Coordinates of C-alpha atoms in Angstrom, one line a residue:
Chain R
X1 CA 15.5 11.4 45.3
X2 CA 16.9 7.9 44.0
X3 CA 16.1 8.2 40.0
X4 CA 17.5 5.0 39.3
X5 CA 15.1 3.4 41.6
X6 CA 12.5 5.3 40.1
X7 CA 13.7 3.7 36.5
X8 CA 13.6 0.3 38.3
X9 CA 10.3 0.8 39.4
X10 CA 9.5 1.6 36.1
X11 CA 10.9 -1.2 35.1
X12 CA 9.1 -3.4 37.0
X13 CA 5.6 -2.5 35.8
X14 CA 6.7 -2.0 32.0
X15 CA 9.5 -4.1 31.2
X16 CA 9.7 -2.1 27.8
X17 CA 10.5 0.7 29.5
X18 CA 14.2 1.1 28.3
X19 CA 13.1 -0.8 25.0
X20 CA 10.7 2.2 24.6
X21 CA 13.8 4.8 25.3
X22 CA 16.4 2.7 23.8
X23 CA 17.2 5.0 21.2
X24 CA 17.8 7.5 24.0
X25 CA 19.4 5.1 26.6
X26 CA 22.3 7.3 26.9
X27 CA 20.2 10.0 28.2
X28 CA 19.4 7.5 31.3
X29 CA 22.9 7.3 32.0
X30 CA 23.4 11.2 31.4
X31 CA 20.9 11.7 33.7
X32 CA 22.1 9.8 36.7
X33 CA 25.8 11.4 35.7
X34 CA 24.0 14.8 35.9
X35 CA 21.7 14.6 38.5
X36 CA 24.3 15.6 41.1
X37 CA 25.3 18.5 39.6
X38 CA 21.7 20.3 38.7
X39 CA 19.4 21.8 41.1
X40 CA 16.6 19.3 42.6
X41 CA 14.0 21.7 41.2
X42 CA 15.5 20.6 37.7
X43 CA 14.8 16.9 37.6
X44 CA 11.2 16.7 37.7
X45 CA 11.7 18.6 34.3
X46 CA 14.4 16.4 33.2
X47 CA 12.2 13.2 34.0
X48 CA 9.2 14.4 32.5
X49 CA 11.5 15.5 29.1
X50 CA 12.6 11.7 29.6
X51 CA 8.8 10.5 29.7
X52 CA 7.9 12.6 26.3
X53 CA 10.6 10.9 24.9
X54 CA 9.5 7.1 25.9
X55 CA 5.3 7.9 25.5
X56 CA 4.5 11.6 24.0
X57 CA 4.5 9.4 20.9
X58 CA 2.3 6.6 21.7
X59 CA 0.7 3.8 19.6
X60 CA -2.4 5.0 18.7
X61 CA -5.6 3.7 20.1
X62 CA -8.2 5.9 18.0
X63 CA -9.0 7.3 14.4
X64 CA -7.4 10.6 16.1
X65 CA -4.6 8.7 17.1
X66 CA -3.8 7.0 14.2
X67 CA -4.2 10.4 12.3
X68 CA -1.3 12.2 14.4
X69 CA 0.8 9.0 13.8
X70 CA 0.6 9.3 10.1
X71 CA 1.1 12.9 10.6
X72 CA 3.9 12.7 12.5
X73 CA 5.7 10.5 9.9
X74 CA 4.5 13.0 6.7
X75 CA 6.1 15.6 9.2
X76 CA 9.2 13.5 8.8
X77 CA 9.2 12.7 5.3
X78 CA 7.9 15.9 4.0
X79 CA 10.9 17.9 5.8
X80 CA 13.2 15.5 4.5
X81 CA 12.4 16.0 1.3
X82 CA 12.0 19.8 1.6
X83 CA 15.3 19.7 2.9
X84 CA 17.3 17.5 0.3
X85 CA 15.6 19.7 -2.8
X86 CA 16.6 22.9 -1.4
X87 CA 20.4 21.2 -0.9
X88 CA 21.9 23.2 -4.0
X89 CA 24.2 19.8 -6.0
X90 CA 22.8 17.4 -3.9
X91 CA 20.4 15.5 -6.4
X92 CA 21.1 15.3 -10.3
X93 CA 19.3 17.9 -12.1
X94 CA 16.8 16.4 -14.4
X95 CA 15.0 13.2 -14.1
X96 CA 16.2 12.6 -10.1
X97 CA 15.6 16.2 -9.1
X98 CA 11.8 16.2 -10.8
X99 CA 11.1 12.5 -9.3
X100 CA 12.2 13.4 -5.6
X101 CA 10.4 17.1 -6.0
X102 CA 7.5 15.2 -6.9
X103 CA 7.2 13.1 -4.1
X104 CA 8.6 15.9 -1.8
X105 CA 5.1 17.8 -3.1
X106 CA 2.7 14.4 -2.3
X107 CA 4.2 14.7 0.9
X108 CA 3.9 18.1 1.6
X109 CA 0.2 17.3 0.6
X110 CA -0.3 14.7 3.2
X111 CA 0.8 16.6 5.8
X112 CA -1.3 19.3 4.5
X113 CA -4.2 17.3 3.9
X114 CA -3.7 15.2 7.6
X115 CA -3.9 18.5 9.8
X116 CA -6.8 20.2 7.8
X117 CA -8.8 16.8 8.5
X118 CA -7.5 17.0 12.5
X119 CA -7.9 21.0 12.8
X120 CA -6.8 22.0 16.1
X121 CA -6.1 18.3 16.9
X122 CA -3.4 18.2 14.9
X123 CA 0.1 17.5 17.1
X124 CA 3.2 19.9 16.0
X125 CA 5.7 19.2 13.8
X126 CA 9.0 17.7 15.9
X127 CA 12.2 18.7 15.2
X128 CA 14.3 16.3 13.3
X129 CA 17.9 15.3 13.3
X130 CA 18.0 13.4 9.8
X131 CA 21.7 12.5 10.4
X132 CA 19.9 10.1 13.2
X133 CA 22.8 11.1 15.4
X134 CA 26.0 11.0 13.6
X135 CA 24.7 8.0 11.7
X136 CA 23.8 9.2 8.6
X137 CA 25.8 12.2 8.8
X138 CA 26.4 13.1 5.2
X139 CA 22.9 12.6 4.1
X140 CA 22.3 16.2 3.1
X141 CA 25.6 16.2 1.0
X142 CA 26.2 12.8 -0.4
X143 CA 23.6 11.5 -2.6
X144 CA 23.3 8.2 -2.1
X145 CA 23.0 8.2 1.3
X146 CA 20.2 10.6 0.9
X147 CA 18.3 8.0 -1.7
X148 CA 19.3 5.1 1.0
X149 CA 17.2 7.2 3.7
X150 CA 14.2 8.1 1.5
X151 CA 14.2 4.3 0.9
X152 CA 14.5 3.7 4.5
X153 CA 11.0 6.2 4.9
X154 CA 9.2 4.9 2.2
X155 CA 9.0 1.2 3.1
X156 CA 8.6 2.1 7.0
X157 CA 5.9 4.1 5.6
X158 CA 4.7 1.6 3.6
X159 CA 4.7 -0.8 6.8
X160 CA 3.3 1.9 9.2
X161 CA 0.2 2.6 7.2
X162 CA -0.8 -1.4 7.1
X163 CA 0.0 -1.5 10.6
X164 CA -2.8 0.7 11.6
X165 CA -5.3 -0.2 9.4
X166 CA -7.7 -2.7 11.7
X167 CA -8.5 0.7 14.2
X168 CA -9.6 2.0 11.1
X169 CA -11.8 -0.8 9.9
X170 CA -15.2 0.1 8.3
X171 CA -14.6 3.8 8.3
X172 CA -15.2 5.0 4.7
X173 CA -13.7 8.5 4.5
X174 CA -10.6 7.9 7.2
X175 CA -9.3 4.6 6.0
X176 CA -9.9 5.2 2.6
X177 CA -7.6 7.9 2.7
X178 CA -5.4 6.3 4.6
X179 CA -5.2 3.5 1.9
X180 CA -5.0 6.1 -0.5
X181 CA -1.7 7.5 1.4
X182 CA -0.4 4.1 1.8
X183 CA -0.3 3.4 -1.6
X184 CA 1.2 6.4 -2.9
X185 CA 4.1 6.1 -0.1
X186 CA 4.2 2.5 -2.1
X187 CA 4.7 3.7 -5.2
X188 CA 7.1 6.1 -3.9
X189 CA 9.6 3.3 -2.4
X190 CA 9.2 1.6 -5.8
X191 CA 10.7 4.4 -7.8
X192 CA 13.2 5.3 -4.8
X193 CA 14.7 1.4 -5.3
X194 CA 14.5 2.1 -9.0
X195 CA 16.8 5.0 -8.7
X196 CA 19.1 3.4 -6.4
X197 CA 19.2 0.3 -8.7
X198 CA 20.2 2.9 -11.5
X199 CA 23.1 4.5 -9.2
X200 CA 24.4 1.1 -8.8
X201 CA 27.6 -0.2 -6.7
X202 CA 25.8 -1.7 -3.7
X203 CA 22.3 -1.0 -4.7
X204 CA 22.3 -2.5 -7.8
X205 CA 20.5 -5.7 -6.9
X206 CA 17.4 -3.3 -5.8
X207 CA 14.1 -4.2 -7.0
X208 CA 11.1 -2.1 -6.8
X209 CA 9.8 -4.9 -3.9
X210 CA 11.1 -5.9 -1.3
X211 CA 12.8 -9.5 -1.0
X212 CA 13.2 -11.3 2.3
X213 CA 14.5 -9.2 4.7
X214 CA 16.4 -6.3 4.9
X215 CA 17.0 -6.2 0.9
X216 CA 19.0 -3.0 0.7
X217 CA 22.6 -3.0 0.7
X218 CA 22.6 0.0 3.5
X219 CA 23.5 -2.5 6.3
X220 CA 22.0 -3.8 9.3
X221 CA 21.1 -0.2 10.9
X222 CA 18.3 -0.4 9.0
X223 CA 17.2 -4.5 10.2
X224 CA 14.5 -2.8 12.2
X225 CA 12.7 -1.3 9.3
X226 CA 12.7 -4.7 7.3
X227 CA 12.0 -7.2 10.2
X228 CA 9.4 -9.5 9.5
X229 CA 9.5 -8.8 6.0
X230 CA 10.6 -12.4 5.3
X231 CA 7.2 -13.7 6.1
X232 CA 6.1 -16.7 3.9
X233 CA 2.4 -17.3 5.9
X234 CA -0.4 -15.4 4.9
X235 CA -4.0 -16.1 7.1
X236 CA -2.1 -19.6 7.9
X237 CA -1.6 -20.4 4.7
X238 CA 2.3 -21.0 3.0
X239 CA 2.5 -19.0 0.4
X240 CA 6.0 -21.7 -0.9
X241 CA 3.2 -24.5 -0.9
X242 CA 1.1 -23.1 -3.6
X243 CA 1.5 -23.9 -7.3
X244 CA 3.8 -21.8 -9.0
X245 CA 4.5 -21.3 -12.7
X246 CA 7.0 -24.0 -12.4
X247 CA 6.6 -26.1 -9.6
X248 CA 6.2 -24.4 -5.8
X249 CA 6.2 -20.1 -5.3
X250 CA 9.5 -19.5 -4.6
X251 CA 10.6 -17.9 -1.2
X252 CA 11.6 -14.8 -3.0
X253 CA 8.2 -14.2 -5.0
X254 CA 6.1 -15.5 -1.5
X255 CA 8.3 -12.6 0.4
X256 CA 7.9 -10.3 -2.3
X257 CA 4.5 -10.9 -3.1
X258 CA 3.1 -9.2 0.5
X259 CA 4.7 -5.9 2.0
X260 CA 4.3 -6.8 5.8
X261 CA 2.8 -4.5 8.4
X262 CA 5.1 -2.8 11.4
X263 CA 3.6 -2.0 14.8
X264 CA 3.3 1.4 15.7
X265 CA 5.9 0.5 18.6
X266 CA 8.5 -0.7 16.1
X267 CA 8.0 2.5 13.8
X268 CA 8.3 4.9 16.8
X269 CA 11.1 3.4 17.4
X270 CA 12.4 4.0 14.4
X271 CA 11.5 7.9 13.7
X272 CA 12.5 8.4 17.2
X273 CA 16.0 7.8 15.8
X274 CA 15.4 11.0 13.5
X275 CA 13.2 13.1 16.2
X276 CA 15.5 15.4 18.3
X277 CA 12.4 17.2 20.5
Chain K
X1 CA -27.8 -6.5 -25.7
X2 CA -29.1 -10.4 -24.5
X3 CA -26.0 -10.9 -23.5
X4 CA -26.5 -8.2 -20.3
X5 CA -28.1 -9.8 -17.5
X6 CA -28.8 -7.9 -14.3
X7 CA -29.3 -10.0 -11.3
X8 CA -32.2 -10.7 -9.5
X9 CA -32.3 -8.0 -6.6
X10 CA -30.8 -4.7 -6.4
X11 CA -27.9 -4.5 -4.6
X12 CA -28.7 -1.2 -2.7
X13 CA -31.9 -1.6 -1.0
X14 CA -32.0 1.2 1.5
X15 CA -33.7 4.4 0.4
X16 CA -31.2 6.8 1.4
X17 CA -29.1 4.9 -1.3
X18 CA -31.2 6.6 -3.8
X19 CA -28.3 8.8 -5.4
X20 CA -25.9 6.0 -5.1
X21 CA -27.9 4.1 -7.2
X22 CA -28.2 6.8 -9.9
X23 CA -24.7 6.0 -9.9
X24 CA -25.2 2.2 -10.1
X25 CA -27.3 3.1 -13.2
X26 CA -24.8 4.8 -14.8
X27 CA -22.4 1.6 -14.5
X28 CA -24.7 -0.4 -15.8
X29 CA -25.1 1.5 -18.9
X30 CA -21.3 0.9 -19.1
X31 CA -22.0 -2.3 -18.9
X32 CA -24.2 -2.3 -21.8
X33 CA -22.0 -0.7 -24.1
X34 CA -19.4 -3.3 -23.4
X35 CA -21.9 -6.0 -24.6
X36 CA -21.0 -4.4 -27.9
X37 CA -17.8 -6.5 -27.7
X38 CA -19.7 -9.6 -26.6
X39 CA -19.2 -9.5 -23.1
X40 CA -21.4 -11.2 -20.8
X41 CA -21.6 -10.1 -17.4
X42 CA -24.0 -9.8 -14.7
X43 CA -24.0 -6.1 -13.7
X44 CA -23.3 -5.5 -10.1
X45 CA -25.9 -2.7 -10.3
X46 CA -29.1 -3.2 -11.3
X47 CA -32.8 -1.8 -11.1
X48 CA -35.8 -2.9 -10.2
X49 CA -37.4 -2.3 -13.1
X50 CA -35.5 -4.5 -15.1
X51 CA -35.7 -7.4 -12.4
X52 CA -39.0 -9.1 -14.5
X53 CA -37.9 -8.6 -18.2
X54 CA -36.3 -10.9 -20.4
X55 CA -32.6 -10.0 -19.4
X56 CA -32.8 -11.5 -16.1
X57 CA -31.2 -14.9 -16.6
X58 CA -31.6 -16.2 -13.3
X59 CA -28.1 -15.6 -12.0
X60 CA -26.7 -18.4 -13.4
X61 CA -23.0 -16.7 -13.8
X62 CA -20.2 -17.3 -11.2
X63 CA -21.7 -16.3 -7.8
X64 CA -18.9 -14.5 -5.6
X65 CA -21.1 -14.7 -2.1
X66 CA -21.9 -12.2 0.1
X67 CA -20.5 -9.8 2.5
X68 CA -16.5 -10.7 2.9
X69 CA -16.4 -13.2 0.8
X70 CA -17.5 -11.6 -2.0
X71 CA -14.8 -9.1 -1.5
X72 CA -12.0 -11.8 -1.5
X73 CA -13.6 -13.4 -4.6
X74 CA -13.7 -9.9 -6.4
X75 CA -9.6 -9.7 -5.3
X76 CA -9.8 -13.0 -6.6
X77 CA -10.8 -12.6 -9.9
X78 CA -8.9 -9.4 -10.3
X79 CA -5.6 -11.4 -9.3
X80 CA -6.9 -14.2 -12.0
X81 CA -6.9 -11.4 -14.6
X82 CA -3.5 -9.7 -13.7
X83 CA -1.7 -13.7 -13.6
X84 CA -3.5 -14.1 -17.0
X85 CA -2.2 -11.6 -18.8
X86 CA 1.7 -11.6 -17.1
X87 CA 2.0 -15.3 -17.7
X88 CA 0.8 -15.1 -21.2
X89 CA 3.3 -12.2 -21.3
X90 CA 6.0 -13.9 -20.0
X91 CA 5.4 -16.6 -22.3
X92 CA 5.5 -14.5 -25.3
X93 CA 7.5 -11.5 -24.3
X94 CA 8.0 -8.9 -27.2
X95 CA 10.9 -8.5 -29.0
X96 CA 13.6 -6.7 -27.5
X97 CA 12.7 -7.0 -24.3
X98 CA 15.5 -5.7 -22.0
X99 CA 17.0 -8.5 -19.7
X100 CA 15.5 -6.1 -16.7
X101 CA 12.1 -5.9 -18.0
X102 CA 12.2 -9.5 -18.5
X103 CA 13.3 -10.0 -14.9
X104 CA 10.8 -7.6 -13.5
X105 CA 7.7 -8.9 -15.5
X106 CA 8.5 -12.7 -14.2
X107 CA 8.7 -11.4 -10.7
X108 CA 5.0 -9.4 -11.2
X109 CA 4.1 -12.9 -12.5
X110 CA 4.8 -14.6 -10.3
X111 CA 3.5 -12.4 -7.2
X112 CA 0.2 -12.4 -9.4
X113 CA 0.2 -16.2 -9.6
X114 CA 1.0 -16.2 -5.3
X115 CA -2.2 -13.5 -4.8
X116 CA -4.4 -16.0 -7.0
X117 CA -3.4 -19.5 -5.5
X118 CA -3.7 -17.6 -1.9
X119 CA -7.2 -16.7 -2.4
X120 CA -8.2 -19.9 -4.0
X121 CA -6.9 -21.7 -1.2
X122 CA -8.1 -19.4 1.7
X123 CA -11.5 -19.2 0.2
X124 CA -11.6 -22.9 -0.1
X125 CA -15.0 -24.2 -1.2
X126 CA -16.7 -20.5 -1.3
X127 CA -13.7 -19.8 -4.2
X128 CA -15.1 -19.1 -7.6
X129 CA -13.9 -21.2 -10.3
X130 CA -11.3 -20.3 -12.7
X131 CA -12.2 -17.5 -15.1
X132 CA -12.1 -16.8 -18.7
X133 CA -10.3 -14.2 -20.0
X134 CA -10.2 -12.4 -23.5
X135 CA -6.9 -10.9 -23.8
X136 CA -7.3 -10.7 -27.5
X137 CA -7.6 -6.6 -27.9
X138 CA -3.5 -7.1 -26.5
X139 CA -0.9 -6.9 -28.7
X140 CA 1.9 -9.3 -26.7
X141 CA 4.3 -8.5 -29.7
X142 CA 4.1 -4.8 -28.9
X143 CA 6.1 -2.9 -25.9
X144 CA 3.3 -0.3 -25.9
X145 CA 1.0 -2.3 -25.6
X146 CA 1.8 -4.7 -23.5
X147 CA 2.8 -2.1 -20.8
X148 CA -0.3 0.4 -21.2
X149 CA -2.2 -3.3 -20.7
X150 CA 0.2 -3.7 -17.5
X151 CA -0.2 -0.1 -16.4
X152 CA -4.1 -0.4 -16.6
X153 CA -4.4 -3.2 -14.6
X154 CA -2.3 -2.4 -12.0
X155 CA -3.5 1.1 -11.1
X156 CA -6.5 -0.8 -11.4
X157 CA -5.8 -2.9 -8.9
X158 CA -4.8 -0.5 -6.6
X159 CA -7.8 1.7 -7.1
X160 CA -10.0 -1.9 -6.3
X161 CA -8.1 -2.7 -3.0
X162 CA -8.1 1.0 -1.9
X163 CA -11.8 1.9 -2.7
X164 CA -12.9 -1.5 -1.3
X165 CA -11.2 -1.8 1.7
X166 CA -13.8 0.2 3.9
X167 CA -16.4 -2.5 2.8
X168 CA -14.8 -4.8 4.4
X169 CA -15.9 -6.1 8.1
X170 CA -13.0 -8.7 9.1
X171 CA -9.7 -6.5 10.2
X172 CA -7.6 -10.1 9.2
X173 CA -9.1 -9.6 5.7
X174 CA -8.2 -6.0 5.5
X175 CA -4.7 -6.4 6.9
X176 CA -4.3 -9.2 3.8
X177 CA -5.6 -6.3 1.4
X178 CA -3.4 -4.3 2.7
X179 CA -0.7 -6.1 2.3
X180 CA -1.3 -6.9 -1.2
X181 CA -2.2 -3.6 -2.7
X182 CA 1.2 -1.8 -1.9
X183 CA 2.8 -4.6 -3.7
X184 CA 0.8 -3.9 -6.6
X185 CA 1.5 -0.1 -6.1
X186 CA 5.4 -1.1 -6.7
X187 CA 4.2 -3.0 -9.7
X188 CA 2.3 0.0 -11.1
X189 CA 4.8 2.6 -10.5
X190 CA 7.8 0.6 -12.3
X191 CA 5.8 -0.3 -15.2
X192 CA 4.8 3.4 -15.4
X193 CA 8.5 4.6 -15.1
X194 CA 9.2 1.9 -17.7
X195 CA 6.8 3.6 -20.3
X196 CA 8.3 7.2 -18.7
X197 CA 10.1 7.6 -16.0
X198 CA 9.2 9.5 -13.6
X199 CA 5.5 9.0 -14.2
X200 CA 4.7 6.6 -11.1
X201 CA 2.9 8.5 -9.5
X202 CA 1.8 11.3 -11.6
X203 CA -1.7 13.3 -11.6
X204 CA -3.2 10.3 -13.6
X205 CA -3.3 8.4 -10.4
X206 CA -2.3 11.2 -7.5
X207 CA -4.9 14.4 -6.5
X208 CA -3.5 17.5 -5.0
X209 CA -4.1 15.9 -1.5
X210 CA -1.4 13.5 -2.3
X211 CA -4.0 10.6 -2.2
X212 CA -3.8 7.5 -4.5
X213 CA -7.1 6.2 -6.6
X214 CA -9.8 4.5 -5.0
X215 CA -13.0 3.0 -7.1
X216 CA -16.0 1.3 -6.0
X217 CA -16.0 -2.6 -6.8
X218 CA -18.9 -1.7 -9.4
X219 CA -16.8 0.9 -11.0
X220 CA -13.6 -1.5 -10.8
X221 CA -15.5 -4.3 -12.5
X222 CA -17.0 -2.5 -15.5
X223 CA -13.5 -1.4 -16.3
X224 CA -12.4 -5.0 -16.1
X225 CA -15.5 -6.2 -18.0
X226 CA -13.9 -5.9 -21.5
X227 CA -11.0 -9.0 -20.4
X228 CA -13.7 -11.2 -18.3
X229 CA -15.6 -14.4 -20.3
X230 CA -16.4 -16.3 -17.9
X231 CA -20.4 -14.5 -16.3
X232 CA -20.5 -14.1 -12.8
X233 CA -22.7 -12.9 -10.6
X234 CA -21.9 -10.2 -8.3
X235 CA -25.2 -8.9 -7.1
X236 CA -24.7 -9.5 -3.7
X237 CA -21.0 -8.3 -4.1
X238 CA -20.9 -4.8 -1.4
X239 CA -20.9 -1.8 -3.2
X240 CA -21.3 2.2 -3.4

């Protein structure tokens, strides 16, 4: 059994293939390391693990779908949270401690509220590796890594919910909610910038919207999450040719003035970072 | 009370609407105690029974279309109102106003002023004209009152996109209220943490599900009634 011709065949049909698994490209090289030293009755697992990986989470397609998607990424969040409040000295007693138990509880709710509206539809919660692999490896013990994270969730949030929005169209009770998510998660990021703002150093600039893209002093590991975000077109239209209060809209307040949607491939991609299994 | 004027037709015809238009009743007796501060505005609910009486003007305010459009002129005339009131705030900011707050209300401004030149140009000829506003009941010399004015119009504004968005057939629309109504979620939560922090997103505006406000465009305009002029007529504006 040639697996690297299986990848190529792969390949050939879905050029995204390794796009799809890029976060977990090593494991494609581990694998062809590996696969002369386990038993041939192993690799059928090992390639189906490696399937889960690239589609288990795929872009959803129907209301169901787009339900476990948002699920999924509540999972994420309200873990994170969870997890950073119980960290004894990690977040400032007081006003940081009640804002970040606060939004740990909305999302706690969502994920709450998500599975009781999919009953046994519901998909399980993964198991995440919030250190992204070594990345952000002192985000449970050094603050403001942890606020530069929850930022990093909020506005993929934010994008994630938009993003899904048109398989939703016309449905009163799911979208509804789902707008009624979205713009919580919204004004979530908006206090999370404000708090970063307040910690200063690098994050001083923040404002509570976003400007151009990638806005947030934590560097380009996060350019995925802001791509696009420098749109100036809206329905054809340049938003830096209308009338401003003095003269044209500037290319800051036209960026700022719309969040931008993220495809449900360019999010996975992104939690995939954070999911271990 | 001449000043109501309930449109021609009722905007709910079908008979299973009956308790929703209970409802619509009930907002139209909002509206009529808003007349008391000499509003005029064509209600977006009406009844039949009122359709031959001496309130009916003819629909001569500000029609906003049907179907779509109508929703895009509603966002309309709700971004009018929120570039309104910022620019005259900007304009006359109160005293001691921190250099951030300052900062922060020109950028709302401004993002206001690029939601209302967007929707005049993408609506084209089908845009309403400019409204009116009265922004007299603000104090612009008062912090409090200037943010509770700011804080009211942008969870507002959120509750409007949110409760609206299902009522809307084109998914191009609904991705462009989409992406406008999580920027005025931003604007809604700072302004709530600037009049106390950690309020932006507190059990005024989040249930125990987690989930944000939404309002029917009926419910959204009688709150806005009070600051609108200008009449308009919203009685083929879709509704619930």
């Amino acid at each position: 059994m040639n697996l690297l011709n299986v990848f190529d065949q792969i390949n050939a049909v879905d050029p995204e293939f390794s796009d799809r698994i890029s976060p977990r490209r090593e494991a494609i090289k581990n694998l062809a390391s590996i696969s002369g030293k386990v038993t041939l009755a192993a690799i059928p697992f090992l390639i189906s693990e490696l399937f889960k990986k690239a589609y288990g989470a795929t872009a959803p397609t129907d209301v169901n779908g787009v339900l476990n998607y948002a699920l999924t990424l509540e999972y994420l969040e309200a873990e994170y949270y969870t997890m950073g409040v119980a960290k004894a000295g990690l977040i400032p007693s007081g006003r940081p401690l009640g804002a970040i138990t606060t939004i740990r509880d909305h999302e706690v709710a969502h994920v709450n509220f998500l599975k009781q509206v999919l009953g046994n539809k519901a998909v399980s919660k993964p198991t995440f590796d919030f250190t992204a692999g070594g990345t952000f490896g002192n985000v449970f013990s050094n603050y403001d890594t942890f606020l530069a994270v929850a930022q990093a969730f909020e506005d993929t949030g934010v994008r994630a919910y938009k993003g899904q929005a048109g398989i939703l169209l016309g449905n009163r009770v799911v979208l509804t909610a789902a707008l009624q998510i979205h713009s919580v998660e919204a004004r979530h990021a908006s206090h999370i910038r404000q708090m970063r703002r307040a910690r200063g150093g690098g994050a001083a600039d923040q404002k509570p919207w976003i400007t151009g893209s990638n806005d947030t002093g934590i560097g380009a590991v996060v350019d995925p999450i802001y791509a696009g975000e420098n749109n100036v077109t809206q329905a054809g239209v340049d938003i830096t040719n209308l009338s401003g209060p003095m003269g044209k809209i500037s290319t800051n307040a036209a960026t700022q003035s719309f969040d931008e949607p993220l495809s449900a491939e360019a999010v996975l991609n992104i939690a995939g970072l954070f999911i271990k299994a | 009370m001449k000043k109501i004027t309930p449109n021609n037709e009722p905007l709910l015809t079908s008979d299973s609407e009956f308790e929703k238009k209970d409802l619509g009743r009930r907002d139209f007796l909002k509206f009529a105690g808003a007349s008391a501060a000499s509003l005029a505005i064509l209600s977006v609910a009406s009844c039949k029974k009122d359709r031959d009486d001496d309130m009916d003007n003819g629909g001569k305010g500000m029609y906003f279309g049907s179907g779509d459009i109508a929703i895009l002129n509603y966002a309309y005339a709700l971004e009018q109102l929120e570039a309104a009131f910022y620019i005259q705030l900007v304009n006359n900011p109160y005293s001691g106003i921190s250099d951030m707050e300052k900062a922060f209300f020109t950028d709302i401004r401004d993002h206001e002023i690029a939601h209302r030149e967007f929707f005049k140009v993408a609506l084209g000829a089908k845009a309403i004209s400019n409204l009116e506003f009265n922004l007299s009941g603000i104090n612009f010399s008062s912090r409090a009152s200037v943010l509770a004015t700011a804080k009211t119009f942008e969870d507002l504004g959120v509750s409007a996109y949110n409760g609206a968005g299902w009522l809307i057939k084109d998914p191009k629309y609904l991705l462009l209220a989409g992406k406008i109504v999580s920027v005025e979620a931003r604007h809604a939560a700072w302004v709530r943490d600037m009049i106390d922090n950690g309020s932006f997103a507190n059990q005024e505006v989040v249930d125990s599900n987690g989930l944000d406000l939404a309002k029917s465009p009926s419910v959204v305009l009688s709150a806005a009634a009070p600051f609108i002029k200008s009449k308009i007529d919203v009685k083929d504006l879709p509704t619930y």
